[in-house]
XYZ file of C-alpha atoms in Angstrom:
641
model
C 85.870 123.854 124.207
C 87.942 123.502 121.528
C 90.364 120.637 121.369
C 92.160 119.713 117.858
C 93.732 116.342 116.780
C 97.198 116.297 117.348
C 97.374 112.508 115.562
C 100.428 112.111 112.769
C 97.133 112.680 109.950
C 97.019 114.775 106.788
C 93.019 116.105 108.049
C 94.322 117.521 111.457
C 90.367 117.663 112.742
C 89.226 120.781 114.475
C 86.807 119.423 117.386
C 84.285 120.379 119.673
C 84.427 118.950 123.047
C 82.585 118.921 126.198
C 83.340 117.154 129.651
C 80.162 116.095 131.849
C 79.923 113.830 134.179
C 83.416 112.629 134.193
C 83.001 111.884 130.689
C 84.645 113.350 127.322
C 82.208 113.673 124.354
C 83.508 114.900 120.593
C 81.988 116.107 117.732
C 83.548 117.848 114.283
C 83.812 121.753 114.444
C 81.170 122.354 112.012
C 82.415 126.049 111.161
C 85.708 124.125 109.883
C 86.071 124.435 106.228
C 88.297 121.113 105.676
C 86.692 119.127 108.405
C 83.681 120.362 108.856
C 81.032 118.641 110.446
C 82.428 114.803 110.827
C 85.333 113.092 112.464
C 87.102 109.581 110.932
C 86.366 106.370 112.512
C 89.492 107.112 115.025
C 88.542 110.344 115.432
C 85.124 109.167 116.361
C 86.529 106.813 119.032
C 88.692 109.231 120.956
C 86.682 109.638 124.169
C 87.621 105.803 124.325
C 91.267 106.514 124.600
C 91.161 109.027 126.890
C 89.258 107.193 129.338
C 90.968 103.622 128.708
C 91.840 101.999 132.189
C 95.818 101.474 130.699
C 96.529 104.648 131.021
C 99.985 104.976 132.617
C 99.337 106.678 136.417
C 102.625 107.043 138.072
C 106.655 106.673 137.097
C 107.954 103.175 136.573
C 110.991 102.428 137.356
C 113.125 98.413 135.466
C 113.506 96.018 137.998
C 114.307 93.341 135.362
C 115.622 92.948 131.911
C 114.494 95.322 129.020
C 111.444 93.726 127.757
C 110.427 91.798 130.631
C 107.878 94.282 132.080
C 109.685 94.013 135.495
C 108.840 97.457 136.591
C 108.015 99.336 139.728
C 106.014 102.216 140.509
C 108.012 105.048 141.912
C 107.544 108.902 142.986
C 107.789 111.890 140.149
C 110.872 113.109 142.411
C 112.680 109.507 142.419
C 112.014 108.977 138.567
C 113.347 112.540 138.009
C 116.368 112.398 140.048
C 117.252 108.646 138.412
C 116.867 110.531 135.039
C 119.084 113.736 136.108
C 121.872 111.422 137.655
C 122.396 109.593 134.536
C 122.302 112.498 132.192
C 125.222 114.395 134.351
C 127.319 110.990 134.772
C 126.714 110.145 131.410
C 127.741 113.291 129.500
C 130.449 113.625 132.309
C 131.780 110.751 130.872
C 130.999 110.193 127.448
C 130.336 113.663 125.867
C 127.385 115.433 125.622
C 125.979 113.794 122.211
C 126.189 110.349 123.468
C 122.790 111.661 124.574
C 120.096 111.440 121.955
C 116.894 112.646 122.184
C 114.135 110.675 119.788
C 110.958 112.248 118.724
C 108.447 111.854 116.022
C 105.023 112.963 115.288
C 102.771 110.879 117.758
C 101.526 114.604 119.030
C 102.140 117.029 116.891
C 101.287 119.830 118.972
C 103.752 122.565 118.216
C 104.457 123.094 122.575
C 104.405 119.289 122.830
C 106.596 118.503 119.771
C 109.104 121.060 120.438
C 109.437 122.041 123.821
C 111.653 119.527 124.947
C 114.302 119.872 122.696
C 114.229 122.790 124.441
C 116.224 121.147 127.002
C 118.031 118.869 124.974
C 119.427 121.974 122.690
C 120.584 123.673 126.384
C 122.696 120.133 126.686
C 124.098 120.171 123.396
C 122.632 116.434 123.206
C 122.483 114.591 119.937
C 119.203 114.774 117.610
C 117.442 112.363 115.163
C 117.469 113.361 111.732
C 114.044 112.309 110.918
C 113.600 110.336 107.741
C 111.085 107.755 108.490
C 108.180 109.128 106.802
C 108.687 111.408 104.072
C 111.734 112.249 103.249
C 112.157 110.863 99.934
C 109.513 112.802 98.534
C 110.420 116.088 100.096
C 114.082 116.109 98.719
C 112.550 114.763 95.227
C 109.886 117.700 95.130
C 113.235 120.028 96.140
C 114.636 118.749 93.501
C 111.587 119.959 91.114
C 110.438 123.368 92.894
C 112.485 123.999 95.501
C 109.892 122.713 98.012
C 107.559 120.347 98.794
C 104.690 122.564 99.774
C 101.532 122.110 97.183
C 98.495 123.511 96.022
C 96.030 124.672 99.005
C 93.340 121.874 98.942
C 90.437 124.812 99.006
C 92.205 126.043 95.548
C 90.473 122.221 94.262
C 87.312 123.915 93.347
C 88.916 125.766 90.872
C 89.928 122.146 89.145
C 88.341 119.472 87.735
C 90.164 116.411 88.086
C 92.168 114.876 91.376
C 94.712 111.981 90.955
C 95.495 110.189 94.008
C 98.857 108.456 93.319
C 99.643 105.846 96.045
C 97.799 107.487 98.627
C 94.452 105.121 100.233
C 92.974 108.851 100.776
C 89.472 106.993 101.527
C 91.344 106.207 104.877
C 93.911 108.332 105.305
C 93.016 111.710 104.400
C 88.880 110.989 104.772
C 88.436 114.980 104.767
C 90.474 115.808 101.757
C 88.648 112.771 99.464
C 85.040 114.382 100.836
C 86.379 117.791 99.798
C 87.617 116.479 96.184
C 83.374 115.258 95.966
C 82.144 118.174 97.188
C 83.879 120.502 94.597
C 82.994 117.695 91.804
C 86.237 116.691 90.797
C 86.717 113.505 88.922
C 88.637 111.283 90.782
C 91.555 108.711 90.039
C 93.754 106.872 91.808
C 97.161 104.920 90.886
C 98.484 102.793 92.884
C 99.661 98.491 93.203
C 96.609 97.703 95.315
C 92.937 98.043 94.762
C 92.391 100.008 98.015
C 89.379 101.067 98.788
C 89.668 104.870 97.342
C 90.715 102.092 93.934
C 87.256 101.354 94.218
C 85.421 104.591 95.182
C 87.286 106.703 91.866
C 86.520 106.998 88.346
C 89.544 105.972 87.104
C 91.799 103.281 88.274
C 95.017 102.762 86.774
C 96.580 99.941 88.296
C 100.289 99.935 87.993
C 103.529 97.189 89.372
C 105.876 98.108 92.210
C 107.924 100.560 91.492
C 107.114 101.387 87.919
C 105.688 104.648 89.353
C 108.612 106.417 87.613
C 108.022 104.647 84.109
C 105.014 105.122 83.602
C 104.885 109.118 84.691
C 107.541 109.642 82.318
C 105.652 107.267 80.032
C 102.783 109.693 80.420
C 104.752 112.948 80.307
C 105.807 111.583 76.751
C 102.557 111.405 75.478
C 101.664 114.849 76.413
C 104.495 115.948 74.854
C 104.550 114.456 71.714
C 100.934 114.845 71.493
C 101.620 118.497 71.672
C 99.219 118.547 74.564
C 101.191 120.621 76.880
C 100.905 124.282 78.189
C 103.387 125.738 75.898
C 103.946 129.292 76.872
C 103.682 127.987 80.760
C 107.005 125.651 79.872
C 108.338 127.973 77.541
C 108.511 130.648 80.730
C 108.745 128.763 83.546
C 110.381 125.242 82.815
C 114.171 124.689 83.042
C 115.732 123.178 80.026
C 112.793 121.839 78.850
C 113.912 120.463 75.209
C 116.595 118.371 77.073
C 114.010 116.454 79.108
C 111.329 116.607 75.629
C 114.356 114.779 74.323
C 114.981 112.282 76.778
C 111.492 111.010 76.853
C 111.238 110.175 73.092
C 113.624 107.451 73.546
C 110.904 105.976 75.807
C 109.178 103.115 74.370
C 105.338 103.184 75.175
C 105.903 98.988 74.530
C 108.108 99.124 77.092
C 106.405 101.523 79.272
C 102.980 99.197 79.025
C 105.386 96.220 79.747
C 106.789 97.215 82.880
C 104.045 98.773 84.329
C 101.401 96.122 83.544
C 99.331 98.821 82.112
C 98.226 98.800 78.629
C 99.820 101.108 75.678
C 95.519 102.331 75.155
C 95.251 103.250 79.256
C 98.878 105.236 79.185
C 97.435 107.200 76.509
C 94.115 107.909 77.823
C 96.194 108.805 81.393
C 97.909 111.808 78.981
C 94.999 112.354 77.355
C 92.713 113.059 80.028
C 95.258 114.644 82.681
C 96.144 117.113 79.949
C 92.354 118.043 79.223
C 91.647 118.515 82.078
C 94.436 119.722 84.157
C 94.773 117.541 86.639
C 96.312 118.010 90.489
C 98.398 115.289 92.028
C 97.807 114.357 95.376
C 101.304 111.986 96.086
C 101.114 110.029 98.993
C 103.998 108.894 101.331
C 103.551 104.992 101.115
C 105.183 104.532 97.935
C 108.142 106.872 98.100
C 109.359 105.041 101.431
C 111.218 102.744 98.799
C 114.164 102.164 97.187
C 112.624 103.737 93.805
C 110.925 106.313 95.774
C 112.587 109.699 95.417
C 112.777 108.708 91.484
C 109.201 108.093 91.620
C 108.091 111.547 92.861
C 110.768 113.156 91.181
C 108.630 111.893 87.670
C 105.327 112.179 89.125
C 106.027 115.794 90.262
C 106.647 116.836 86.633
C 103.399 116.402 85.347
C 101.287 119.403 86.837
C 103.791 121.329 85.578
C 104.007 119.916 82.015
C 100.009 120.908 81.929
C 100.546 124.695 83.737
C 100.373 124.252 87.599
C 102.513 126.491 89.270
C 102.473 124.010 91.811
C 100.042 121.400 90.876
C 100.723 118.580 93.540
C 99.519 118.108 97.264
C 102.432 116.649 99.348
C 102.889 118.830 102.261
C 101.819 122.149 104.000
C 104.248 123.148 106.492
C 103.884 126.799 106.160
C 104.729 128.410 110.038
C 108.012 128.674 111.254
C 108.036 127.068 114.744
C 111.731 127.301 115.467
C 110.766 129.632 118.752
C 109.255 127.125 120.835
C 112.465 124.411 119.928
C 114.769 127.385 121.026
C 117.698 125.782 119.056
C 119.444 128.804 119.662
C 120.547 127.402 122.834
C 122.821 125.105 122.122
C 126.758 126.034 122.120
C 128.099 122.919 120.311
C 126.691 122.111 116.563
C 123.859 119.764 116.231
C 124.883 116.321 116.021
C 121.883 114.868 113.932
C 122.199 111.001 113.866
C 119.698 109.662 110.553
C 116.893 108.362 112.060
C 117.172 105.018 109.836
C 120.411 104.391 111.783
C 119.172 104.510 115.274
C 119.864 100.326 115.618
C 123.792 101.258 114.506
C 123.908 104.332 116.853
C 123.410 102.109 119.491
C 126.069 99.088 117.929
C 128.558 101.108 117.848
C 128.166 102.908 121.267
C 127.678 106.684 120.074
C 124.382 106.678 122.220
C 124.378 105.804 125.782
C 121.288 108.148 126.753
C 118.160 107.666 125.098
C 115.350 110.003 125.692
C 112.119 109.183 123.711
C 108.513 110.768 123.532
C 105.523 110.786 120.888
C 106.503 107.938 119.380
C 106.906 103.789 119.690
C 109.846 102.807 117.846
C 109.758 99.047 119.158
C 106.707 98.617 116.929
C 106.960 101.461 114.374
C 111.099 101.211 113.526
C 111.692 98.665 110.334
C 114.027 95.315 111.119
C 112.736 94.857 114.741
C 114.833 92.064 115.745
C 118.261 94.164 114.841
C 117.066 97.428 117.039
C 115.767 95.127 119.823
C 119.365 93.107 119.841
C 121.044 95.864 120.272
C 119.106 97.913 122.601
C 119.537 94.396 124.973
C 123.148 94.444 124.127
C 124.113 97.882 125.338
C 123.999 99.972 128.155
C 121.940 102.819 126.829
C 119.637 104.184 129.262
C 116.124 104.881 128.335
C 113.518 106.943 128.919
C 110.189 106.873 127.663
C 107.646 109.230 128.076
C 103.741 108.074 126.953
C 100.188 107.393 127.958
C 100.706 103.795 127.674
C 103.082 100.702 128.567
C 103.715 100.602 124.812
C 107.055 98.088 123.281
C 109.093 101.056 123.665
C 108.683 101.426 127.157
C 108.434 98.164 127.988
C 112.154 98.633 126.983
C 113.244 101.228 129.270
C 115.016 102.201 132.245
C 112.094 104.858 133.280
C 108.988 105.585 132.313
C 106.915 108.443 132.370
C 103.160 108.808 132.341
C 102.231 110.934 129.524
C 98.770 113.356 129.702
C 96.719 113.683 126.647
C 96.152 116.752 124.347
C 91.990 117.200 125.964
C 94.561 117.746 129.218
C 96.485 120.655 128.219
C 96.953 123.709 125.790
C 98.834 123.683 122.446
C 97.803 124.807 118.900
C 98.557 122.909 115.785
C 98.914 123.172 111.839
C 97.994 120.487 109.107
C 100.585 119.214 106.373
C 97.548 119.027 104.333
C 95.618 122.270 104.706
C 96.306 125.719 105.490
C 94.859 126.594 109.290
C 96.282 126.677 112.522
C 93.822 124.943 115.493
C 93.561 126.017 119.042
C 93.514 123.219 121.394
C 92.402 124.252 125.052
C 92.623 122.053 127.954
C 89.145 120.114 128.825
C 89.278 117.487 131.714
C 91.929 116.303 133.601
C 93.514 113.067 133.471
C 96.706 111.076 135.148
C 100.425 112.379 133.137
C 101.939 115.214 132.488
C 102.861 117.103 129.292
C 105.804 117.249 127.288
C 106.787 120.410 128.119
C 106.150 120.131 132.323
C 107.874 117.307 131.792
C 110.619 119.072 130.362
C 111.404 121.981 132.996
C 110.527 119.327 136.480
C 113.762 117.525 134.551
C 115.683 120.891 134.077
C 114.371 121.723 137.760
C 115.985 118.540 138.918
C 119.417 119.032 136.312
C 119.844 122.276 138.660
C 119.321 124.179 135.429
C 118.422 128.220 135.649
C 117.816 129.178 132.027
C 114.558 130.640 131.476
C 113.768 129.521 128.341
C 113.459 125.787 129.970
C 110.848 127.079 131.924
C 108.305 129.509 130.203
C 104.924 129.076 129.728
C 102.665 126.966 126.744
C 100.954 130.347 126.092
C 104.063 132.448 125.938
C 105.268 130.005 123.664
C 102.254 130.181 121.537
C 101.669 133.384 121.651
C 105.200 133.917 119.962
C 104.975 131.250 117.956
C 101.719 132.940 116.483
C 103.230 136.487 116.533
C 106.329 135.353 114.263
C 103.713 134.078 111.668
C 101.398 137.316 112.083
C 98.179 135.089 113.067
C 95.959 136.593 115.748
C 96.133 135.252 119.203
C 92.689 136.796 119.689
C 90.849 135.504 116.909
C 92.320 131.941 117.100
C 91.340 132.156 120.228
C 87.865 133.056 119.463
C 87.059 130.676 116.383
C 89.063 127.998 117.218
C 91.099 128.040 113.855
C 92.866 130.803 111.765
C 94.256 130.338 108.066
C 97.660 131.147 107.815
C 98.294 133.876 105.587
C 99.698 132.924 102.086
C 102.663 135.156 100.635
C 103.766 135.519 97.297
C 105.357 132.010 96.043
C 108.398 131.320 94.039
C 110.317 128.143 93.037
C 113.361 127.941 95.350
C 115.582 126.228 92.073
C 118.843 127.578 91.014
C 117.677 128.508 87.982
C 114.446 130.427 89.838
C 112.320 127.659 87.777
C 110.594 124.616 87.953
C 113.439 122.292 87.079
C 112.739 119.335 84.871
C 116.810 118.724 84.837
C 117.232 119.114 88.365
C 120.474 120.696 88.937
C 119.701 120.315 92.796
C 119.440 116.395 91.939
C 122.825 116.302 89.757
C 124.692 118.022 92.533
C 123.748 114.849 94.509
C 124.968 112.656 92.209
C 122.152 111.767 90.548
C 121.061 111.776 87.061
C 119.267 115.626 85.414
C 116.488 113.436 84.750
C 114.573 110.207 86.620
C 115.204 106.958 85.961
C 113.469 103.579 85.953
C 115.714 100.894 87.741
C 114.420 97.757 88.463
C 114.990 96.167 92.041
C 114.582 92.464 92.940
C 114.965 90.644 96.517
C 116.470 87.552 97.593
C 113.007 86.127 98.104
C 110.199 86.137 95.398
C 107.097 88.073 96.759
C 107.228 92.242 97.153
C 105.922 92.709 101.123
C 103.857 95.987 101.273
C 102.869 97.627 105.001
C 100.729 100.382 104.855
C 98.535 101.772 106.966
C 95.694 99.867 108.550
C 92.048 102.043 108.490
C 92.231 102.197 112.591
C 95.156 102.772 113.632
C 97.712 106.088 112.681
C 101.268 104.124 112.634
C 101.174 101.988 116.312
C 98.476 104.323 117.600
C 94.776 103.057 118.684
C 96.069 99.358 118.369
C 95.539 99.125 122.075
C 92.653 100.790 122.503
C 89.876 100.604 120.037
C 91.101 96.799 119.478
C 90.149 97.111 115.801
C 93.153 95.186 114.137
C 93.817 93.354 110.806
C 96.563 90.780 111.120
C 96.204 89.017 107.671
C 98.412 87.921 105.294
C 96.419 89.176 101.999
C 97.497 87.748 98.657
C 96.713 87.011 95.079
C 95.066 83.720 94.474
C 97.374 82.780 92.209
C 100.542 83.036 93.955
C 98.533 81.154 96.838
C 97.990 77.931 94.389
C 101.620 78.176 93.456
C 102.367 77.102 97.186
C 99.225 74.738 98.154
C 98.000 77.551 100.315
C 93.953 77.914 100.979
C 92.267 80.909 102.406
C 92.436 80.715 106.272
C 95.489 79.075 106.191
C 97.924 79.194 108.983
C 100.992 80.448 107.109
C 104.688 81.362 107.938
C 106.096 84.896 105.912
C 109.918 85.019 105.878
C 112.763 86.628 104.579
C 116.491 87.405 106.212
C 115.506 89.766 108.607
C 112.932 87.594 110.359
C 109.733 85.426 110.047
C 106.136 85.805 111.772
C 103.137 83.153 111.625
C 99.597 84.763 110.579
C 96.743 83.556 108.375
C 96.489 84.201 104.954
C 93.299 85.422 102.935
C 92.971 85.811 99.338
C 92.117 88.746 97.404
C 92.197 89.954 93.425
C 92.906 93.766 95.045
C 96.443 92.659 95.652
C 98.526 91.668 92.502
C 100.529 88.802 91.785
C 103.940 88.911 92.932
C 102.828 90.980 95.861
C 101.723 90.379 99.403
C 100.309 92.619 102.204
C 100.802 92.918 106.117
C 99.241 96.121 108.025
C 101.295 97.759 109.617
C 102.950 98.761 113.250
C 100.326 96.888 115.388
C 101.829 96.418 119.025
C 104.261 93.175 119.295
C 103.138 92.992 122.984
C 99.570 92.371 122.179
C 99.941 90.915 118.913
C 103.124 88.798 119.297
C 104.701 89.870 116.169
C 104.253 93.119 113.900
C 105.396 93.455 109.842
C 108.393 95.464 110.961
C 110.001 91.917 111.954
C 110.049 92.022 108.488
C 111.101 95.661 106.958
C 114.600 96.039 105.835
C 115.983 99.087 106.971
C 117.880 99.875 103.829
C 117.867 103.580 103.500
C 117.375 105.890 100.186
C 120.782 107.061 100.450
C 120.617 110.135 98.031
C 117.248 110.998 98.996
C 118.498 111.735 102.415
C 118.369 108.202 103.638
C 115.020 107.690 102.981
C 112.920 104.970 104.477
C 112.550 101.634 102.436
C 110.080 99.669 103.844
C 108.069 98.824 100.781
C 111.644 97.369 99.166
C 111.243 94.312 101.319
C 110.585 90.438 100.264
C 109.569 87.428 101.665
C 108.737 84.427 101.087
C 105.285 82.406 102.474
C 105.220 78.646 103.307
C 102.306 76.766 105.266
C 102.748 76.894 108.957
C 103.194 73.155 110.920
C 103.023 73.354 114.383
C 105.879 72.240 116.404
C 106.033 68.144 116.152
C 103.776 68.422 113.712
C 104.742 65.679 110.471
C-alpha cells in the first residue's frame, strides 16, 4: 500500500507499507525520485509509533484542574455532546469568534489539515493566523519576487554549487542533501553552529547571530564591484538596480569581516566562488524566526539573482490550491484571524473562550511557556484537543479526543520542498478517529445539515486534484504525481525581481536591508533548533531518543567555573530550567544551545520556558525565538551551601 509522511518535514517521504500479522512494516518508495529508496531515522521508526501502547483509546473527559491529568474516560456520544453544548452556549453568549480554532502542521494531510475548518468556517469561529514557522521569510522573499516558491530541487542537476544557509539539511531535509551529492554539487553551508551538514560540506563559512544580513550584502558588494554579476540578467530583470549598486559601496568589507566574525579573504572568496559558479540558496527557517530575520532573507534572497537565477533559492513549494477541502466559502461573517504569536493575549484579554485544537502541541511547541500556561489556568476557555497521545496540550483540556494515524485513513499530500503530490491509502486499523470524522460526528451532534460538513475524503480529493489538473487515476496507480509547472513570473509591482522592494517600503520598511544589531538583558544568545529525532514535539514520546543538554563554548564555560557534566541553571526573565551542560567548539562564544520542544510532562521542563515571544512585527509578526538570552549559573541543590 501506499502510505506517505504527513510529518511537518521538507522530504515528505513516499512509503511502501504492508500490515501482517498485526504488525506495520515501512520501507522508502523506491520509484520516488526525491526519496527514493531510504527513509530518515524517524521515518525509519514509524511502525514504533503506530503501535506504541500510549495511544489515546477512548474520550477523556477533566475531572480536576488543567494540568493535573485528572481525567475520565467517557463515551464518543458524551464527549461530543459536552463539546456541542459549549460551542452553542458559548457563541450564544459571547459571539461567534470567541471561538478559535488552532491548527498547525502536525499532519499535513490536505483532508486532515483542512477539513475541519470546514466546520469552523460554517460557525463563523475565529482562526489562527499562523506565523510560527516561516513567516518571516515568506513576506521577505514577497518582498524580492513576489513569492516564496523556489527553484524545483530536480532543476539542481543543472547547477553546480548548493549553499545551505542556516538550514542543518543533514537532519532536516536528509533527501534533499543526498540529492545535492548525487547531482555532484559542491556543497556549503553558513550558519552560527558547526552542525553536522557544517561538517559534511566543502565550504563552511561560519558567521555571528544575526549578521546574516551583513555579510550577504557584504557579499553582494563584492560581486558587484568585482563586476562579477550577470549583467544583461540585472539589466532586464532587476528593479532599480544602480540604487541598491549604490547603497552597497558604502559598505565597509572591515566592517563587514568585523561583525560577522568572518575574515575580509573568506567574504571575498564567498563572491568569488558563488559568482563562478552560480550558486542556489537553500534558506532555512531557523534563522529567520528572529528579530533580524525577515532582513536576513530579504539580503540573502538577492544573491541568486545578482548571478542570473530567475529564482535561484529553495524556501518553499506550495504549488496546489487546496482552498476546496477548507470550504472557506462558508462562512457569512469575515474571518477573524487572531496572530498565532498572540494566542497567550487572546486568552488575557478574554476574546477566546472556546478553544478547539488538533495537529499540534502548543504546551510544548508555543515560545514563553509559563505566560500561555498562566493564562490558560486563569481563564475559562474551554478546550478541546484532538491527538494520538496525552500530550501537554491535552493534559490541559476540558476534552480530549483520540486521534487515528495517517496508516489508518486516506488523504494525499504535497511537499514544501519538492514538486509531487503522494497518495496515502489506509493500511491497518488502529484506536481514533480522523480529523475530518471527527469533524461531521461534531456537526452531527451541533444539529448541523450542510453538506459540505459531511462529504467524503475521496470527494474531497478527488476535487482537490481536479482543480490542480493531476490525475486521480494515475496518482492512484503510482503512488505520486508531479504537479504540473506553469509559466512563472515575479508577482512585484514593477513585474521584476525587486532589489528596492517597493512591497517592503509600503510596510514601512527601508527599499533596501539593513544590519541592526540586537542585544538582551542577559549576556549569552539561546538558540533552539531542531533536535535529529524529533519534528517540533513529535517522536519525543515515542522513540525516547532525546538530547537535553546545555551545549556551550568552552570559553564562556571557564568564565563561570562551569565543567562539562555540570548540573547548571539557564535563566533569563521569562523563566529558568536546570539541565547539564557539555562543552563543544561547534557552538561559538557568546552563544548557547537547548533542543527544542521536547515534552514538559516527560522531561520536566522544555527550552520554550525560555523563548520570548516577541514577534517580527513588519514581517507579519514573525516568530522570534532565536532573539532570546539567558544567562547560566551552576545549579546547588536546595539546602545546599
Amino acid at each position: 500500500m501506499f502510505s506517505a509522511c504527513m510529518r511537518d518535514c521538507y522530504d515528505t517521504c513516499s512509503i511502501i507499507s504492508e500490515f501482517k500479522n498485526g504488525r506495520l512494516t515501512v520501507r522508502g518508495n523506491p520509484e520516488h525520485p526525491i526519496t527514493r529508496g531510504f527513509l530518515c531515522p524517524k521515518g525509519a521508526l514509524l511502525p514504533k509509533w503506530f503501535h506504541s501502547k500510549d495511544r489515546l483509546k477512548k474520550p477523556l473527559i477533566l475531572e480536576g484542574k488543567k494540568g493535573s491529568g485528572e481525567f475520565r474516560e467517557a463515551s464518543w456520544k458524551e464527549a461530543l455532546n459536552i463539546i456541542a453544548e459549549n460551542i452553542n452556549s458559548i457563541i450564544r453568549e459571547h459571539g461567534s469568534y470567541s471561538v478559535l480554532v488552532y491548527k498547525y502542521a502536525g499532519d499535513r494531510g490536505v483532508v486532515s489539515y483542512y477539513f475541519p475548518m470546514r466546520l469552523f468556517h460554517y460557525l463563523n469561529a475565529s482562526t489562527i493566523d499562523g506565523a510560527i514557522c516561516d513567516r518571516a521569510g515568506q513576506e521577505a522573499l514577497k518582498d524580492i519576487y513576489g513569492t516564496a516558491v523556489g527553484i524545483d530541487p530536480e532543476k539542481l542537476r543543472e547547477n553546480r554549487l548548493i549553499v545551505y544557509w542556516g538550514i542543518n539539511a543533514f537532519w532536516t531535509n536528509l533527501h534533499g542533501f543526498m540529492l545535492a551529492k548525487k547531482y555532484g554539487l559542491e556543497i556549503w553551508t553558513v550558519d552560527v553552529v558547526r552542525t553536522e551538514t557544517a561538517k559534511r560540506s566543502d565550504k563552511f563559512f561560519q558567521i555571528r547571530p544575526d549578521t546574516d544580513v551583513l555579510f550577504a550584502l557584504g557579499v553582494a558588494k563584492v560581486i558587484i564591484e568585482d563586476g562579477l554579476y550577470d549583467k544583461k540578467f540585472v539589466r532586464n530583470k532587476v528593479y532599480r538596480f544602480k540604487e541598491f549598486m549604490n547603497y552597497v559601496k558604502t559598505l565597509s568589507l572591515d566592517y563587514v569581516a568585523q561583525e560577522t566574525g568572518l575574515s575580509v579573504e573568506k567574504i571575498e572568496e564567498f563572491a568569488r566562488e558563488f559568482a563562478e559558479k552560480k550558486g542556489i540558496i537553500h534558506i532555512g527557517y531557523g534563522f529567520q524566526r528572529s528579530l533580524a530575520g525577515g532582513e536576513a532573507v530579504r539580503a540573502i534572497a538577492i544573491l541568486p539573482a545578482l548571478v542570473g537565477h530567475k529564482f535561484g533559492f529553495i524556501y518553499d513549494m506550495k504549488t496546489i490550491d487546496k482552498s476546496y477541502a477548507q470550504a472557506k466559502f462558508l462562512r457569512t461573517k469575515p474571518e477573524n484571524r487572531i496572530p498565532q504569536m498572540e494566542l497567550a493575549e487572546a486568552i488575557e484579554d478574554g476574546k477566546v473562550k472556546f478553544l478547539y485544537i488538533y495537529n499540534t502541541n502548543p504546551l510544548a511547541s508555543y515560545p514563553n511557556q509559563n505566560r500561555l500556561r498562566r493564562a490558560i489556568k486563569k481563564s475559562d476557555v474551554f478546550i478541546v484537543t484532538h491527538d494520538i497521545f496525552l500530550t501537554d496540550t491535552a493534559l490541559y483540556s476540558d476534552v480530549v479526543l483520540p486521534a487515528n494515524t495517517f496508516f489508518e485513513r486516506l488523504d494525499i499530500v504535497d511537499s514544501y520542498y519538492h514538486r509531487y503530490v503522494l497518495l496515502n491509502e489506509p493500511v491497518a486499523k488502529g484506536p481514533g478517529k480522523s480529523n475530518s470524522e471527527v469533524t461531521r460526528l461534531i456537526a452531527k451532534a451541533l444539529v448541523i445539515k450542510n453538506r459540505y460538513l459531511y462529504e467524503s475524503d475521496e470527494a474531497v480529493i478527488k476535487r482537490v486534484l481536479a482543480d490542480n489538473g493531476i490525475s486521480w487515476e494515475e496518482l492512484k496507480k503510482r503512488g505520486f504525481v508531479k504537479i504540473p509547472e506553469r509559466p512563472r513570473k515575479w508577482n512585484t509591482p514593477s513585474g521584476k525581481i525587486e532589489f528596492y522592494s517597493q512591497r517592503a517600503v509600503r510596510r514601512g520598511l527601508t527599499p533596501f536591508p539593513q544590519y541592526k544589531k540586537y542585544s538582551g538583558n542577559y549576556p549569552l544568545r539561546l538558540l533552539s533548533p531542531t533536535h535529529r529525532m524529533t519534528i517540533t514535539s513529535q517522536y519525543h514520546n515515542t522513540h525516547g531518543m532525546i538530547d537535553p543538554y546545555l551545549y556551550m563554548n568552552p570559553k564562556d564555560a571557564y568564565e563561570r567555573g562551569l565543567k562539562d557534566g555540570d548540573k547548571v541553571k539557564v535563566f533569563n526573565e521569562v523563566g529558568d530550567i536546570v539541565t547539564t551542560v557539555k562543552l563543544t567548539e561547534d557552538v561559538p562564544q557568546g552563544v548557547v544551545l537547548l533542543y527544542k520542544a521536547f515534552w514538559p510532562s516527560i522531561l520536566g521542563w522544555n527550552v520554550n520556558f525560555l523563548t520570548t515571544d516577541k514577534k517580527v512585527e513588519k514581517y507579519g509578526k514573525g516568530s522570534a525565538f532565536h532573539s532570546t538570552w539567558v544567562e547560566v549559573t551552576r545549579y546547588s541543590e536546595p539546602g545546599e551551601g
